[in-house]
Coordinates of C-alpha atoms and ligand atoms in Angstrom, one line a residue:
M265 CA -2.8 12.0 -11.4
L266 CA -0.3 11.2 -14.2
Y267 CA 3.1 9.7 -13.5
P268 CA 6.0 11.9 -14.7
R269 CA 7.2 10.5 -18.1
S270 CA 9.7 12.1 -20.5
N271 CA 8.8 12.1 -24.2
D272 CA 8.9 14.3 -27.3
K273 CA 7.0 17.1 -25.4
R274 CA 7.9 16.5 -21.8
S275 CA 11.1 16.3 -19.7
V276 CA 11.9 14.9 -16.3
L277 CA 14.7 16.0 -14.0
S278 CA 15.5 13.7 -11.2
L279 CA 16.4 15.3 -7.8
D280 CA 17.2 11.9 -6.2
G281 CA 20.7 11.5 -4.7
I282 CA 22.5 12.9 -1.7
W283 CA 20.8 15.7 0.2
S284 CA 21.8 17.4 3.4
F285 CA 19.8 16.4 6.5
C286 CA 19.3 16.9 10.2
L287 CA 17.0 15.9 12.9
D288 CA 15.1 18.6 14.8
D289 CA 15.6 18.8 18.6
G290 CA 12.0 19.9 19.1
S291 CA 12.8 23.5 19.0
N292 CA 11.9 24.5 15.4
G293 CA 8.5 22.8 14.9
G294 CA 8.8 22.4 11.1
S295 CA 9.9 26.0 10.4
I296 CA 13.2 26.5 8.7
N297 CA 16.0 27.6 10.9
N298 CA 19.1 27.8 8.7
D299 CA 21.6 28.4 11.6
F300 CA 20.2 25.2 13.2
I301 CA 20.3 23.2 10.1
S302 CA 23.9 24.3 9.0
S303 CA 25.3 23.5 12.4
R304 CA 23.9 19.9 12.3
R305 CA 23.7 19.0 8.5
E306 CA 25.0 15.5 7.5
I307 CA 24.5 13.5 4.3
I308 CA 21.4 11.4 3.6
S309 CA 20.3 9.4 0.5
V310 CA 16.9 10.1 -1.2
P311 CA 14.8 8.2 -1.8
A312 CA 15.0 6.1 1.4
S313 CA 13.8 6.3 5.0
Y314 CA 16.3 8.1 7.2
N315 CA 15.9 5.9 10.2
D316 CA 18.4 3.0 9.2
Q317 CA 20.9 5.1 7.2
K318 CA 22.8 6.1 10.3
D319 CA 24.2 4.2 13.2
D320 CA 22.9 6.5 15.8
P321 CA 19.9 5.5 17.9
R322 CA 18.5 9.0 17.6
F323 CA 17.4 8.2 14.1
R324 CA 15.1 5.2 14.9
E325 CA 13.9 6.9 18.1
H326 CA 13.2 10.3 16.6
Y327 CA 9.8 12.0 17.3
G328 CA 9.0 15.1 15.2
W329 CA 10.4 17.0 12.5
A330 CA 13.6 16.4 10.3
Y331 CA 15.0 18.7 7.6
Y332 CA 16.2 17.8 4.2
E333 CA 17.9 20.4 1.7
R334 CA 19.6 20.6 -1.5
H335 CA 20.4 23.0 -4.2
V336 CA 18.7 22.6 -7.6
T337 CA 19.7 24.0 -10.9
V338 CA 16.8 24.2 -13.5
P339 CA 18.1 23.6 -17.0
A340 CA 17.9 26.8 -19.3
F341 CA 16.3 24.5 -22.0
F342 CA 13.3 24.1 -19.7
S343 CA 12.6 27.7 -20.7
G344 CA 9.0 28.4 -21.8
E345 CA 7.8 25.2 -20.2
R346 CA 5.5 24.6 -17.2
L347 CA 7.6 23.4 -14.3
V348 CA 6.1 21.1 -11.7
L349 CA 8.0 19.8 -8.5
R350 CA 6.6 16.3 -7.6
F351 CA 7.3 14.3 -4.5
D352 CA 6.2 10.6 -4.9
A353 CA 5.9 10.2 -1.2
V354 CA 7.1 12.1 2.0
T355 CA 6.3 10.3 5.2
H356 CA 4.2 11.3 7.0
N357 CA 3.8 15.2 6.7
A358 CA 5.8 17.6 4.5
R359 CA 6.4 21.3 4.3
V360 CA 8.3 22.4 1.3
F361 CA 10.3 25.6 1.2
I362 CA 11.9 27.2 -1.9
N363 CA 14.5 29.8 -1.2
G364 CA 13.3 30.0 2.4
A365 CA 9.6 30.6 1.4
L366 CA 6.9 27.9 2.2
A367 CA 5.9 26.6 -1.2
G368 CA 3.6 23.7 -0.3
E369 CA 2.5 21.3 2.4
H370 CA 1.1 17.7 2.3
K371 CA -0.4 15.4 4.9
G372 CA -0.1 11.6 4.4
G373 CA 3.0 9.6 3.8
F374 CA 2.2 7.3 0.9
L375 CA 0.8 9.2 -2.1
P376 CA 2.3 11.9 -4.4
F377 CA 1.9 15.6 -4.3
E378 CA 2.9 18.4 -6.7
I379 CA 3.9 22.1 -6.3
E380 CA 3.5 24.3 -9.4
L381 CA 6.7 26.3 -9.8
E382 CA 5.2 29.1 -12.0
G383 CA 6.2 32.5 -10.5
I384 CA 8.5 30.7 -7.9
V385 CA 11.4 29.3 -10.0
R386 CA 12.5 30.1 -13.5
A387 CA 14.4 27.9 -16.0
G388 CA 18.2 28.5 -15.9
E389 CA 18.0 29.5 -12.3
D390 CA 19.5 27.9 -9.1
F391 CA 17.3 27.5 -6.0
L392 CA 17.5 26.1 -2.4
L393 CA 14.9 23.3 -1.8
Q394 CA 14.2 22.5 1.8
V395 CA 11.7 19.9 3.1
A396 CA 10.6 19.6 6.7
V397 CA 9.3 16.1 7.4
D398 CA 7.1 15.2 10.4
N399 CA 7.1 11.4 11.5
R400 CA 4.6 11.7 14.2
V401 CA 1.5 9.5 14.3
S402 CA -1.5 10.1 16.5
H403 CA -5.3 9.6 16.6
S404 CA -5.6 12.1 13.8
T405 CA -3.1 10.4 11.4
L406 CA -3.3 7.5 9.1
P407 CA -1.6 5.2 10.1
V408 CA -2.9 5.8 13.6
G409 CA -0.5 6.3 16.6
N410 CA -1.4 6.4 20.3
E411 CA -1.4 9.9 21.5
E412 CA 2.0 11.1 22.8
G413 CA 3.2 7.8 23.9
M414 CA 1.2 7.7 27.0
A415 CA -0.9 4.7 26.1
F416 CA 1.7 2.4 27.6
F417 CA 1.9 4.0 30.9
G418 CA -0.3 3.9 34.0
S419 CA -0.5 0.1 33.6
D420 CA -0.8 -1.8 36.8
N421 CA 2.7 -3.4 36.4
A422 CA 4.7 -2.9 39.7
G423 CA 7.0 0.1 39.2
V424 CA 5.5 1.4 36.0
P425 CA 5.0 5.2 36.4
S426 CA 1.5 6.5 36.5
V427 CA 0.4 8.6 33.6
E428 CA 0.7 11.7 35.7
A429 CA 4.2 10.9 36.7
A430 CA 5.1 10.0 33.1
K431 CA 3.9 13.3 31.8
R432 CA 6.4 15.1 34.1
W433 CA 9.6 13.3 32.7
R434 CA 8.8 11.3 29.7
K435 CA 10.6 12.0 26.4
K436 CA 7.8 11.9 23.9
R437 CA 8.0 9.2 21.3
N438 CA 6.0 7.6 18.6
L439 CA 3.9 4.6 19.7
P440 CA 2.4 3.2 16.5
N441 CA -0.9 1.4 16.7
F442 CA 0.4 -0.7 13.9
D443 CA 2.9 -3.6 13.5
F444 CA 5.5 -2.2 11.2
F445 CA 8.4 0.2 11.9
N446 CA 7.4 3.8 11.5
Y447 CA 9.9 4.4 8.8
A448 CA 10.0 8.2 7.7
G449 CA 11.5 10.5 5.4
I450 CA 11.5 11.3 1.7
N451 CA 10.8 7.6 1.0
R452 CA 10.2 7.9 -2.8
S453 CA 11.6 9.9 -5.7
V454 CA 11.5 13.6 -6.2
R455 CA 11.4 15.2 -9.6
I456 CA 10.9 18.3 -11.5
Y457 CA 8.9 17.7 -14.8
T458 CA 7.8 19.9 -17.6
T459 CA 4.8 20.2 -19.8
P460 CA 3.9 22.8 -22.4
H461 CA 1.7 25.6 -20.9
D462 CA -1.4 24.0 -22.6
Y463 CA -1.3 20.5 -21.2
I464 CA -2.9 17.2 -20.5
S465 CA -3.6 17.1 -16.7
D466 CA -5.2 13.7 -16.4
I467 CA -6.4 10.6 -18.4
T468 CA -9.0 8.0 -17.3
V469 CA -9.6 4.8 -19.0
V470 CA -12.6 2.5 -18.4
P471 CA -12.3 -0.8 -20.4
S472 CA -15.1 -3.3 -21.0
V473 CA -15.7 -6.2 -23.3
N474 CA -18.4 -6.7 -25.9
G475 CA -18.2 -10.1 -27.6
T476 CA -14.6 -10.1 -29.0
S477 CA -14.3 -6.5 -29.0
G478 CA -12.6 -4.3 -26.3
I479 CA -14.6 -1.2 -25.5
V480 CA -12.5 1.7 -24.2
D481 CA -14.3 4.7 -22.6
Y482 CA -11.7 7.4 -22.2
T483 CA -11.7 10.9 -20.6
V484 CA -8.8 13.4 -21.1
A485 CA -8.6 16.4 -18.7
T486 CA -6.7 19.3 -20.0
A487 CA -5.6 22.9 -19.2
G488 CA -5.5 25.7 -21.9
E489 CA -6.7 25.6 -25.5
G490 CA -6.5 22.9 -28.0
E491 CA -8.0 19.7 -29.5
V492 CA -7.7 16.1 -28.1
S493 CA -6.7 13.4 -30.4
V494 CA -6.3 9.9 -29.2
R495 CA -5.0 6.6 -30.7
I496 CA -4.9 3.2 -29.2
L497 CA -1.6 1.2 -29.9
S498 CA -1.2 -2.5 -29.6
R499 CA 1.6 -4.0 -27.7
E500 CA 3.3 -4.4 -31.1
G501 CA 2.8 -0.7 -31.8
A502 CA 0.0 -0.9 -34.4
V503 CA -2.8 1.7 -34.3
V504 CA -5.9 -0.3 -33.5
A505 CA -8.3 2.5 -32.9
E506 CA -8.4 6.3 -33.0
G507 CA -10.6 9.2 -32.3
S508 CA -10.8 12.7 -31.0
G509 CA -12.5 14.8 -28.3
A510 CA -11.9 15.2 -24.6
S511 CA -14.0 12.0 -24.0
G512 CA -15.3 9.2 -26.1
R513 CA -15.6 5.5 -26.7
L514 CA -13.3 3.6 -28.8
E515 CA -13.6 -0.1 -29.9
I516 CA -10.7 -2.6 -30.4
A517 CA -11.7 -5.4 -32.6
D518 CA -10.6 -8.9 -31.5
A519 CA -9.1 -7.3 -28.4
R520 CA -6.4 -9.1 -26.4
L521 CA -7.4 -9.3 -22.7
W522 CA -5.2 -8.6 -19.8
N523 CA -4.9 -11.7 -17.8
P524 CA -3.0 -12.7 -14.7
W525 CA 0.2 -14.6 -15.2
P526 CA 0.6 -17.4 -16.5
G527 CA -2.0 -15.9 -18.8
D528 CA -1.1 -13.0 -21.0
P529 CA -1.2 -9.6 -19.2
Y530 CA -1.7 -7.8 -22.6
L531 CA -1.2 -4.0 -22.4
Y532 CA -2.5 -1.4 -24.9
T533 CA -1.5 2.3 -24.9
L534 CA -3.7 5.2 -25.1
D535 CA -1.7 7.7 -27.0
V536 CA -3.0 11.3 -26.4
T537 CA -2.1 14.6 -28.0
F538 CA -3.5 18.0 -27.0
A539 CA -2.2 21.3 -28.2
G540 CA 1.6 20.9 -28.0
D541 CA 1.4 18.2 -25.4
H542 CA 1.6 14.4 -25.6
Y543 CA 1.2 11.6 -23.1
S544 CA 0.9 7.8 -23.4
Q545 CA -1.1 5.9 -20.8
R546 CA -0.9 2.2 -20.7
F547 CA -4.0 0.2 -19.8
G548 CA -5.5 -3.4 -20.0
V549 CA -8.7 -4.6 -21.4
R550 CA -10.2 -6.8 -18.5
T551 CA -13.3 -7.0 -16.4
V552 CA -13.7 -7.4 -12.6
E553 CA -17.0 -8.5 -11.0
V554 CA -18.2 -10.1 -7.9
R555 CA -21.1 -12.5 -8.6
G556 CA -22.5 -14.6 -5.8
H557 CA -19.6 -15.9 -3.9
Q558 CA -17.2 -15.7 -6.8
F559 CA -14.6 -13.1 -7.8
L560 CA -14.6 -12.9 -11.6
I561 CA -11.8 -11.5 -13.7
N562 CA -12.8 -11.6 -17.4
G563 CA -15.9 -13.5 -16.4
R564 CA -14.0 -16.4 -14.9
P565 CA -13.7 -17.2 -11.2
F566 CA -10.3 -16.1 -9.9
Y567 CA -8.5 -17.6 -6.9
F568 CA -6.1 -15.3 -5.0
K569 CA -2.7 -16.9 -4.3
G570 CA -0.4 -14.5 -2.7
F571 CA 0.2 -12.6 0.3
G572 CA 0.3 -9.3 2.4
K573 CA 3.7 -7.6 1.7
H574 CA 5.5 -4.5 3.0
E575 CA 7.7 -2.1 1.4
D576 CA 10.6 -2.9 3.8
S577 CA 14.3 -3.7 3.3
A578 CA 17.5 -3.4 5.2
V579 CA 19.0 0.1 5.3
H580 CA 16.4 1.4 2.9
G581 CA 13.6 1.1 5.4
R582 CA 10.4 1.9 3.6
G583 CA 12.4 3.6 0.8
F584 CA 11.5 3.0 -2.7
D585 CA 13.9 0.4 -4.3
L586 CA 13.2 -0.7 -7.8
T587 CA 15.6 -3.6 -7.6
Y588 CA 13.7 -5.0 -4.6
D589 CA 10.5 -4.7 -6.5
V590 CA 11.9 -6.5 -9.5
K591 CA 13.2 -9.2 -7.0
D592 CA 10.0 -9.4 -5.4
M593 CA 8.1 -9.9 -8.7
S594 CA 10.6 -12.7 -9.5
L595 CA 9.8 -14.4 -6.1
I596 CA 6.0 -14.0 -6.7
R597 CA 6.6 -16.0 -9.9
W598 CA 8.9 -18.4 -8.3
L599 CA 6.2 -19.1 -5.7
S600 CA 3.5 -19.4 -8.5
A601 CA 1.6 -16.7 -6.7
N602 CA -0.7 -14.4 -8.7
S603 CA -1.5 -11.5 -6.3
F604 CA -0.7 -9.4 -3.2
R605 CA -2.2 -6.8 -1.0
T606 CA -0.5 -3.4 -0.6
S607 CA -0.5 -3.8 3.2
H608 CA -0.9 -1.4 4.9
Y609 CA -0.4 1.6 2.7
P610 CA -0.3 2.4 -1.1
Y611 CA 2.9 1.2 -2.6
A612 CA 5.2 3.1 -5.0
E613 CA 3.6 3.6 -8.5
E614 CA 6.5 1.7 -10.2
M615 CA 5.3 -1.5 -8.4
Y616 CA 1.9 -1.3 -10.0
D617 CA 3.5 -0.8 -13.4
L618 CA 5.4 -4.0 -12.8
A619 CA 2.3 -5.7 -11.8
D620 CA 0.6 -4.5 -14.8
E621 CA 3.4 -5.9 -17.1
E622 CA 3.9 -9.2 -15.1
G623 CA 0.2 -10.0 -14.7
V624 CA 0.1 -9.8 -11.0
V625 CA -3.2 -8.9 -9.3
I626 CA -3.3 -6.2 -6.6
I627 CA -5.7 -5.4 -3.6
D628 CA -4.9 -1.7 -3.2
E629 CA -4.9 -0.6 0.4
T630 CA -4.9 2.8 2.1
P631 CA -2.7 3.7 5.1
A632 CA -5.8 3.4 7.4
V633 CA -4.4 0.9 10.0
G634 CA -4.7 1.2 13.8
I635 CA -8.2 2.6 13.9
G636 CA -9.2 1.2 17.3
A637 CA -8.4 1.5 21.0
G638 CA -10.1 -1.7 22.2
A639 CA -13.2 -1.2 24.4
A640 CA -11.7 2.0 25.8
Q641 CA -13.3 4.4 23.3
D642 CA -15.2 4.6 20.1
P643 CA -12.6 5.5 17.5
Y644 CA -15.3 6.6 15.0
R645 CA -16.4 9.4 17.5
T646 CA -13.0 10.2 19.1
F647 CA -10.4 9.8 16.3
D648 CA -10.2 12.8 14.0
I649 CA -9.5 10.8 10.8
R650 CA -12.7 10.8 8.6
Q651 CA -11.9 13.7 6.4
H652 CA -8.3 12.6 5.9
H653 CA -9.5 9.1 5.2
E654 CA -11.6 10.4 2.4
D655 CA -8.8 12.5 1.1
V656 CA -6.5 9.4 1.0
I657 CA -9.1 7.3 -0.8
R658 CA -9.7 10.0 -3.3
D659 CA -6.0 10.5 -3.9
L660 CA -5.4 6.8 -4.1
I661 CA -8.0 6.1 -6.7
A662 CA -6.9 9.2 -8.7
R663 CA -3.4 7.8 -8.8
D664 CA -4.1 4.0 -9.4
K665 CA -7.3 4.0 -11.4
N666 CA -5.9 3.0 -14.7
H667 CA -3.9 0.0 -13.5
P668 CA -5.4 -3.3 -14.8
S669 CA -3.5 -5.0 -12.0
V670 CA -5.7 -3.2 -9.3
V671 CA -8.9 -5.3 -8.9
M672 CA -10.1 -4.2 -5.5
W673 CA -9.8 -1.3 -3.0
S674 CA -9.2 -2.0 0.6
M675 CA -10.2 1.0 2.8
A676 CA -8.3 -0.2 5.9
N677 CA -6.5 -2.9 7.8
E678 CA -8.1 -4.3 11.1
P679 CA -10.2 -1.4 12.2
D680 CA -12.2 -2.1 15.4
T681 CA -15.6 -3.4 14.1
E682 CA -16.3 -5.3 17.3
H683 CA -16.6 -3.0 20.4
F684 CA -18.7 -0.2 18.8
P685 CA -20.6 -2.3 16.0
Q686 CA -23.2 0.2 14.9
S687 CA -20.8 3.1 14.9
A688 CA -18.4 1.0 12.9
K689 CA -21.0 -0.1 10.4
D690 CA -22.1 3.5 9.9
Y691 CA -18.6 4.6 9.3
W692 CA -17.5 1.7 6.9
C693 CA -20.7 1.6 5.0
S694 CA -20.7 5.3 4.2
L695 CA -17.0 5.2 3.4
Y696 CA -17.8 2.1 1.1
E697 CA -20.3 4.2 -0.9
Y698 CA -17.8 7.0 -1.3
T699 CA -15.2 4.8 -2.4
H700 CA -17.4 3.2 -5.1
S701 CA -18.5 6.7 -6.2
L702 CA -14.9 7.7 -6.9
D703 CA -13.7 4.7 -8.9
P704 CA -14.5 5.1 -12.7
Q705 CA -14.1 1.3 -13.1
D706 CA -16.4 0.8 -10.0
R707 CA -14.2 -2.1 -8.7
P708 CA -15.1 -4.2 -5.6
V709 CA -14.5 -2.4 -2.1
T710 CA -13.7 -3.9 1.1
F711 CA -11.7 -3.5 4.3
V712 CA -9.6 -6.2 6.0
C713 CA -11.2 -7.5 9.2
C714 CA -9.1 -8.2 12.4
Q715 CA -9.5 -11.3 14.4
N716 CA -12.7 -10.6 16.3
N717 CA -16.2 -11.6 17.5
Y718 CA -17.4 -12.0 13.9
E719 CA -21.0 -12.4 15.1
A720 CA -21.0 -9.0 16.7
D721 CA -19.2 -7.3 13.7
L722 CA -21.9 -5.7 11.6
A723 CA -19.5 -4.1 9.1
T724 CA -17.4 -6.8 7.5
R725 CA -20.4 -8.7 6.1
E726 CA -21.6 -5.5 4.1
M727 CA -18.4 -5.4 2.1
D728 CA -18.2 -6.7 -1.5
V729 CA -15.8 -9.3 -0.5
V730 CA -15.1 -10.5 3.1
C731 CA -11.5 -10.3 4.0
I732 CA -10.4 -11.7 7.3
N733 CA -7.1 -11.9 9.1
R734 CA -7.3 -14.9 11.3
Y735 CA -4.6 -16.4 13.6
Y736 CA -6.1 -19.4 15.1
G737 CA -3.2 -21.6 16.3
W738 CA -0.9 -18.6 16.7
Y739 CA -2.2 -15.7 18.8
N740 CA -4.9 -17.9 20.1
L741 CA -5.1 -21.7 20.6
S742 CA -1.4 -21.2 20.3
G743 CA 0.4 -24.3 18.9
D744 CA -2.8 -26.3 18.9
L745 CA -3.6 -26.9 15.3
D746 CA -6.5 -29.3 16.0
A747 CA -8.3 -26.7 18.0
A748 CA -7.3 -24.0 15.5
C749 CA -8.9 -25.9 12.6
Y750 CA -12.1 -26.6 14.7
A751 CA -12.3 -22.9 15.6
L752 CA -11.7 -21.7 12.0
S753 CA -14.2 -24.3 10.7
M754 CA -16.9 -22.9 13.1
E755 CA -16.2 -19.4 11.8
L756 CA -16.2 -20.5 8.1
D757 CA -19.7 -22.1 8.8
F758 CA -20.8 -18.5 9.9
W759 CA -19.4 -17.0 6.7
Q760 CA -21.0 -19.6 4.6
K761 CA -24.3 -18.2 5.5
I762 CA -23.4 -14.7 4.6
G763 CA -22.8 -15.8 1.0
K764 CA -20.1 -13.4 0.1
P765 CA -16.8 -14.4 -1.5
L766 CA -14.1 -14.6 1.3
I767 CA -10.3 -14.1 1.2
M768 CA -8.1 -15.1 4.0
T769 CA -6.1 -12.0 3.9
E770 CA -3.8 -12.8 6.8
Y771 CA -2.8 -15.9 8.5
G772 CA 0.6 -17.0 9.7
A773 CA 3.2 -17.9 12.4
D774 CA 6.5 -16.2 13.5
T775 CA 9.3 -18.4 12.2
L776 CA 13.1 -18.4 13.0
P777 CA 14.9 -19.5 9.8
G778 CA 17.1 -22.4 10.6
Y779 CA 15.1 -23.4 13.5
H780 CA 14.1 -27.1 12.8
L781 CA 12.3 -29.7 14.9
T782 CA 11.2 -33.3 14.2
S783 CA 8.1 -32.5 16.4
P784 CA 7.0 -29.1 15.0
E785 CA 6.4 -26.5 17.6
M786 CA 5.9 -22.7 17.4
F787 CA 8.7 -20.6 15.8
S788 CA 10.1 -23.6 14.0
E789 CA 10.0 -23.8 10.2
E790 CA 8.3 -27.2 10.4
F791 CA 5.5 -25.6 12.4
Q792 CA 5.0 -22.8 10.0
A793 CA 4.6 -25.2 7.1
L794 CA 2.4 -27.6 9.1
Y795 CA 0.3 -24.5 10.3
Y796 CA -0.4 -23.7 6.6
E797 CA -1.0 -27.3 5.5
R798 CA -3.7 -27.7 8.2
I799 CA -5.4 -24.3 7.8
N800 CA -5.4 -24.6 4.0
A801 CA -7.1 -27.9 4.2
E802 CA -10.0 -26.0 6.0
L803 CA -10.0 -23.3 3.3
D804 CA -10.1 -26.0 0.5
K805 CA -13.4 -27.3 1.9
R806 CA -15.2 -24.0 1.2
D807 CA -16.2 -23.0 -2.4
F808 CA -16.8 -19.4 -1.2
V809 CA -13.1 -19.0 -0.1
V810 CA -11.7 -17.3 -3.1
G811 CA -8.2 -16.6 -1.8
E812 CA -5.3 -17.3 0.5
H813 CA -2.8 -14.6 1.5
P814 CA -0.5 -15.9 4.1
W815 CA 1.1 -13.1 6.3
N816 CA 3.7 -12.2 5.3
F817 CA 5.7 -12.3 2.1
A818 CA 8.8 -11.7 4.0
D819 CA 10.0 -10.8 7.5
F820 CA 9.9 -7.1 8.1
N821 CA 11.0 -4.5 10.7
T822 CA 8.8 -3.4 13.5
I823 CA 9.1 -1.4 16.8
Q824 CA 10.9 -3.3 19.4
G825 CA 8.6 -5.3 21.7
V826 CA 8.3 -8.5 23.7
Y827 CA 6.7 -10.2 20.7
R828 CA 9.2 -9.0 18.2
A829 CA 12.6 -10.6 17.9
D830 CA 14.3 -8.6 15.2
G831 CA 10.9 -7.6 13.8
N832 CA 8.0 -9.6 12.6
R833 CA 9.2 -13.1 11.6
K834 CA 6.0 -14.4 9.8
G835 CA 7.5 -14.2 6.4
L836 CA 7.6 -17.1 4.0
L837 CA 10.9 -15.6 3.2
T838 CA 13.6 -13.9 5.3
R839 CA 14.0 -10.2 5.1
D840 CA 16.7 -10.7 2.5
R841 CA 14.4 -12.8 0.5
R842 CA 15.6 -16.3 1.3
P843 CA 12.9 -19.1 1.4
K844 CA 11.8 -20.9 4.6
L845 CA 10.3 -24.3 4.5
A846 CA 6.8 -22.8 4.1
A847 CA 7.9 -21.0 0.9
H848 CA 8.8 -24.3 -0.6
Y849 CA 5.4 -25.7 0.6
F850 CA 3.5 -22.9 -1.0
R851 CA 5.4 -23.1 -4.3
K852 CA 4.5 -26.7 -4.6
R853 CA 0.9 -26.0 -3.6
W854 CA 0.3 -23.0 -5.7
S855 CA 1.8 -24.5 -8.8
A856 CA -0.9 -27.0 -8.6
I857 CA -3.8 -24.5 -8.1
P858 CA -5.0 -22.8 -11.2
D859 CA -5.7 -19.0 -11.2
F860 CA -9.3 -19.7 -12.4
G861 CA -11.9 -22.3 -11.5
Y862 CA -10.1 -23.7 -8.5
K863 CA -13.5 -23.9 -6.6
K864 CA -16.7 -25.2 -7.8
K865 CA -19.4 -22.8 -8.8
Ligands
LIG1369 C1 0.8 -9.6 13.1 C2 0.0 -8.9 12.1 C3 0.6 -7.6 11.7 O1 1.9 -7.8 11.3 C4 -0.2 -7.0 10.6 O2 0.2 -5.8 10.2 C5 -1.8 -6.9 11.0 C6 -1.5 -8.6 12.6 C7 -2.1 -9.9 13.4 C8 -3.2 -9.4 14.2 N1 -2.2 -8.1 11.6 O3 0.8 -9.4 14.4 O4 1.7 -10.4 12.7 C9 -3.7 -10.4 15.1 C10 -4.7 -9.8 16.1 C11 -4.9 -10.7 17.4 C12 -5.6 -12.1 17.2

């Protein structure tokens, strides 16, 4: 799927800004009731989550539909062009109405969707655009929620109502099976863009290297009649290769490779014309390969220095904010990091563009988090998620396939792979094959494994890279770093035999900024830094460990709970991006660790 860009043949009209908004009261179920909306409308900013824009508890507690609306005027000079309405992300489910008629629907809150306006709207016309947004999560959504909030009732705590009693009186609410606030709304940009009626619908670039040449296999999908012409432009604007035809192979002599910073993340542009259309697609010449227990980029063993992140900031919630993305890229460089995982959902396209430009490596993750219910039930047999999971993987790869920064796909975060091991292995290995089959660049595929009985887990070891989240010394063996290192070392002995490259994709400690102790204990800044010093010493002993991703880049908001004091505080940085002691520790450590060749062969 191409990102909307204006050029000599295409225009883009932004629909970001102030819209009208109201929360449903449960009586309209996603249908448009204009009397209901007009009596409750208030202002809201797009793009952004709606939850933290208002000082009314209803906005954070909401369960169900909310309604956005605005009037749109399509410029007359768009006349004769193909008109497309594009939502970059609406979380979680969207129903789009134009002049009161349903024009499109979409399930999934982190990937774009489009609505062709042919026959619905004409250039020069005004129209009413209304969007119904559903924030509910359940056993049939990704991310996964507990069904109708009953999961927390019926416990044996004295005074807690039984499930039956709860059903009689409880106000329904979301109970996410994931540890980040269930921000919702039109979280990313909305646009109308134009193309000619005969247009370029997609571009695929598959780079490889042959000696000093860059080999570029390209495919251009089109609609209508015309001839495809392609040119490859260097970063400096020189034509370095050209050809014609909807697909083909071009060669760049003495190619400049895309390398992670502080290397040169060199970008080329595939400039495509077809009939009266024109689109320029940036790409990088780089190779990615797992070989033995190494992760190779351009044939050299790469070491992941970085973190799991979130799209999360005050007031914006999970809303797209290019300024925060630029700031986070600056902090990634300040920390001497070289990578991040898009935990736990695809991020805004603009962040991948920045990573391409800045030379930051991405592990691209789907929103499949929360797949598990402990030993209570086999989620692979009882959660209705498989088709949607395949849809999300298909759409993720369609969106991100050309980014040189994307080097691996993560199908999920912390699914249950322990309680129903064979069922889990069947699910993940078949989805692994499906994911590989969709990626034209055939990048490595994994999922991120939750702290578990790793000997019982039959799925994690089948992935191209073993990605584990481990909290020895925090959630278990709490505060006892000697025991934590011993337990981790035992587990690493196990993975040593498996022979795959391993990334520690999460490890961390909740830390209150400004809480200092001369004898480090949990929640202090000194403990967080010491925790990482000790765990990293264990990781350094193992050549098959090819990456360290502390959890998390920054503090972030979650649902309220006894373990969350103003959200999750495991950030190396505070939520407003100020460094804790551990950030200074990693800045020093990572500035001394090279991107390549850190571990022996
Ligand atoms: C945590 C993280 C959470 O924020 C992240 O989204 C997924 C969790 C740790 C799981 N991983 O809670 O800070 C630990 C499982 C029990 C040992």
